[in-house]
Amino acid sequence: MSVAVTEDVHLDYAALSRTIRALTEGETDEVALMATVVCEVHHADSRFDWTGFYRVTGPEMLKIGPYQGGHGCLQIPFSRGVCGAAAREKSVQLVADVHSFPDHIACASSTRSEIVLPVFNATGELIAVFDIDSDQPAAFTQRDADGLMAILREVFAT
Ligand code: SME
């Protein structure tokens, strides 16, 4: 599927959500759910070059979970990077240019833009952040943030 750079109109989030719900029906194991979400999202759009979860494994600490793409850093404190900011502020980080984000952690030198979303469980507890990197500048939009947050809510918070 050839998607024009930063053109997110082609990504059908409703269809992606239906696919993920069908694949994860009845599953409650977080790692199994994370692995399935990563696989389906990563292959849904050519803008996505690295897709993965960082799990909250201790106070103010994130550790890598299921991911697709090149090497991912193993652990990130809440005080560092785009992932740390998403966990600390419990809010979506939409970064058009990673080189202008203070303290961005470059796991891959090719990354140009990034989106990181907080992941909550059914009791509202932050359990992880979901991170997607792109080698394209300004690859992510509010439409991506809305579509991805809806999928994360459906899978982990219901
Ligand atoms: N860039 C992230 C670190 C994880 S890599 O993108 C896989 C950050 O700044 O937090």
Short mmCIF file of C-alpha atoms and ligand atoms in Angstrom, two decimals:
data_model
loop_
_atom_site.label_atom_id
_atom_site.label_comp_id
_atom_site.label_asym_id
_atom_site.label_seq_id
_atom_site.Cartn_x
_atom_site.Cartn_y
_atom_site.Cartn_z
CA MET A 1 0.00 0.00 0.00
CA SER A 2 1.66 3.27 -0.99
CA VAL A 3 0.68 6.09 1.37
CA ALA A 4 1.67 9.67 0.48
CA VAL A 5 4.03 11.10 3.13
CA THR A 6 2.04 12.45 6.11
CA GLU A 7 -1.21 11.68 4.35
CA ASP A 8 -3.05 9.80 7.11
CA VAL A 9 -6.38 9.84 5.31
CA HIS A 10 -5.69 6.39 3.96
CA LEU A 11 -5.37 4.70 7.34
CA ASP A 12 -8.82 3.35 8.23
CA TYR A 13 -8.70 3.34 12.04
CA ALA A 14 -12.20 1.87 12.35
CA ALA A 15 -11.17 -1.14 10.24
CA LEU A 16 -7.90 -1.48 12.16
CA SER A 17 -9.83 -1.41 15.43
CA ARG A 18 -12.21 -4.14 14.20
CA THR A 19 -9.28 -6.34 13.16
CA ILE A 20 -7.53 -5.93 16.52
CA ARG A 21 -10.74 -6.59 18.48
CA ALA A 22 -11.39 -9.76 16.47
CA LEU A 23 -7.81 -10.99 17.04
CA THR A 24 -7.83 -10.24 20.78
CA GLU A 25 -11.35 -11.30 21.69
CA GLY A 26 -11.38 -12.97 25.13
CA GLU A 27 -7.65 -12.36 25.72
CA THR A 28 -6.67 -10.67 28.98
CA ASP A 29 -2.89 -11.17 29.06
CA GLU A 30 -1.27 -7.74 28.65
CA VAL A 31 1.82 -8.97 26.76
CA ALA A 32 -0.31 -10.97 24.32
CA LEU A 33 -2.54 -7.93 23.78
CA MET A 34 0.45 -5.61 23.34
CA ALA A 35 2.16 -7.94 20.84
CA THR A 36 -1.01 -8.12 18.74
CA VAL A 37 -1.62 -4.36 18.77
CA VAL A 38 2.01 -3.69 17.77
CA CYS A 39 1.88 -6.17 14.88
CA GLU A 40 -1.37 -4.84 13.42
CA VAL A 41 -0.57 -1.14 13.84
CA HIS A 42 3.01 -1.47 12.56
CA HIS A 43 1.92 -3.10 9.31
CA ALA A 44 -1.06 -0.75 8.81
CA ASP A 45 0.89 2.23 7.43
CA SER A 46 4.22 2.83 5.69
CA ARG A 47 4.81 5.91 7.86
CA PHE A 48 5.38 3.65 10.90
CA ASP A 49 9.05 2.61 11.10
CA TRP A 50 9.22 1.57 14.76
CA THR A 51 6.18 0.59 16.83
CA GLY A 52 6.24 -0.60 20.41
CA PHE A 53 5.21 -0.42 24.07
CA TYR A 54 7.20 0.72 27.07
CA ARG A 55 5.68 -0.79 30.22
CA VAL A 56 5.57 0.80 33.68
CA THR A 57 7.65 -1.69 35.68
CA GLY A 58 8.42 0.37 38.79
CA PRO A 59 8.11 3.86 40.25
CA GLU A 60 8.93 6.33 37.45
CA MET A 61 10.45 3.57 35.28
CA LEU A 62 9.55 2.30 31.81
CA LYS A 63 10.91 -0.93 30.33
CA ILE A 64 10.55 -2.16 26.76
CA GLY A 65 7.70 -4.47 25.85
CA PRO A 66 6.59 -5.97 22.53
CA TYR A 67 7.84 -3.99 19.50
CA GLN A 68 8.48 -4.18 15.78
CA GLY A 69 11.28 -2.43 13.93
CA GLY A 70 14.96 -1.95 14.72
CA HIS A 71 16.53 -2.04 18.18
CA GLY A 72 14.60 -0.28 20.98
CA CYS A 73 16.24 1.16 24.10
CA LEU A 74 15.60 -1.16 27.07
CA GLN A 75 14.62 1.23 29.81
CA ILE A 76 13.51 4.86 30.08
CA PRO A 77 12.95 6.76 33.34
CA PHE A 78 9.89 9.03 33.46
CA SER A 79 12.33 11.96 33.57
CA ARG A 80 13.70 11.25 30.09
CA GLY A 81 12.66 11.39 26.44
CA VAL A 82 9.32 11.62 24.67
CA CYS A 83 8.21 8.38 26.34
CA GLY A 84 9.04 9.78 29.78
CA ALA A 85 7.08 12.95 29.02
CA ALA A 86 4.00 10.94 27.94
CA ALA A 87 4.18 8.88 31.16
CA ARG A 88 4.89 11.86 33.42
CA GLU A 89 2.15 14.06 31.95
CA LYS A 90 -0.20 11.15 31.12
CA SER A 91 -0.82 12.85 27.77
CA VAL A 92 -0.21 12.27 24.05
CA GLN A 93 3.13 13.60 22.73
CA LEU A 94 2.91 14.50 19.03
CA VAL A 95 6.44 15.41 17.90
CA ALA A 96 6.81 16.78 14.35
CA ASP A 97 10.61 17.08 14.59
CA VAL A 98 12.42 14.92 17.15
CA HIS A 99 15.57 17.05 16.79
CA SER A 100 13.74 19.97 18.34
CA PHE A 101 12.35 17.92 21.28
CA PRO A 102 14.52 18.50 24.38
CA ASP A 103 16.11 15.26 25.60
CA HIS A 104 14.67 13.13 22.79
CA ILE A 105 16.19 9.61 23.06
CA ALA A 106 17.36 8.46 19.61
CA CYS A 107 17.16 4.67 19.51
CA ALA A 108 17.54 4.99 15.72
CA SER A 109 19.34 7.89 13.97
CA SER A 110 16.85 7.76 11.07
CA THR A 111 13.85 8.83 13.19
CA ARG A 112 12.44 12.25 12.24
CA SER A 113 9.03 12.38 13.96
CA GLU A 114 7.25 10.50 16.73
CA ILE A 115 3.96 9.97 18.57
CA VAL A 116 3.75 8.55 22.10
CA LEU A 117 0.42 7.80 23.81
CA PRO A 118 -0.31 6.91 27.47
CA VAL A 119 -1.97 3.49 28.01
CA PHE A 120 -4.41 3.05 30.91
CA ASN A 121 -6.06 -0.09 32.30
CA ALA A 122 -9.72 -0.45 33.33
CA THR A 123 -9.07 1.22 36.71
CA GLY A 124 -7.40 4.23 35.08
CA GLU A 125 -3.89 3.22 36.10
CA LEU A 126 -1.04 4.06 33.68
CA ILE A 127 0.36 0.68 32.59
CA ALA A 128 2.50 1.67 29.60
CA VAL A 129 3.15 4.12 26.79
CA PHE A 130 2.70 3.28 23.10
CA ASP A 131 5.45 4.69 20.87
CA ILE A 132 5.56 5.01 17.08
CA ASP A 133 8.57 6.48 15.24
CA SER A 134 8.69 7.61 11.62
CA ASP A 135 11.63 8.34 9.34
CA GLN A 136 9.43 10.99 7.75
CA PRO A 137 9.18 14.55 9.14
CA ALA A 138 5.86 15.59 10.73
CA ALA A 139 4.36 12.17 9.91
CA PHE A 140 1.69 12.15 12.65
CA THR A 141 -1.55 14.13 13.03
CA GLN A 142 -4.32 14.63 15.59
CA ARG A 143 -6.34 12.10 13.58
CA ASP A 144 -3.66 9.51 14.35
CA ALA A 145 -3.71 10.45 18.05
CA ASP A 146 -7.51 10.09 18.21
CA GLY A 147 -7.58 6.80 16.26
CA LEU A 148 -4.77 5.22 18.31
CA MET A 149 -6.15 6.38 21.69
CA ALA A 150 -9.52 4.82 20.82
CA ILE A 151 -7.85 1.47 20.01
CA LEU A 152 -5.76 1.54 23.21
CA ARG A 153 -8.87 2.30 25.28
CA GLU A 154 -10.82 -0.55 23.68
CA VAL A 155 -8.04 -3.11 24.19
CA PHE A 156 -6.65 -2.18 27.63
CA ALA A 157 -9.32 -0.15 29.45
CA THR A 158 -12.51 -2.17 28.85
N1 SME B 1 12.49 8.13 21.20
C1 SME B 1 11.98 7.66 22.44
C2 SME B 1 12.74 6.46 22.91
C3 SME B 1 12.27 5.15 22.36
S1 SME B 1 12.70 4.90 20.73
O1 SME B 1 11.96 5.77 19.94
C4 SME B 1 12.21 3.35 20.34
C5 SME B 1 12.04 8.76 23.48
O2 SME B 1 12.58 9.79 23.26
O3 SME B 1 11.52 8.56 24.53
#
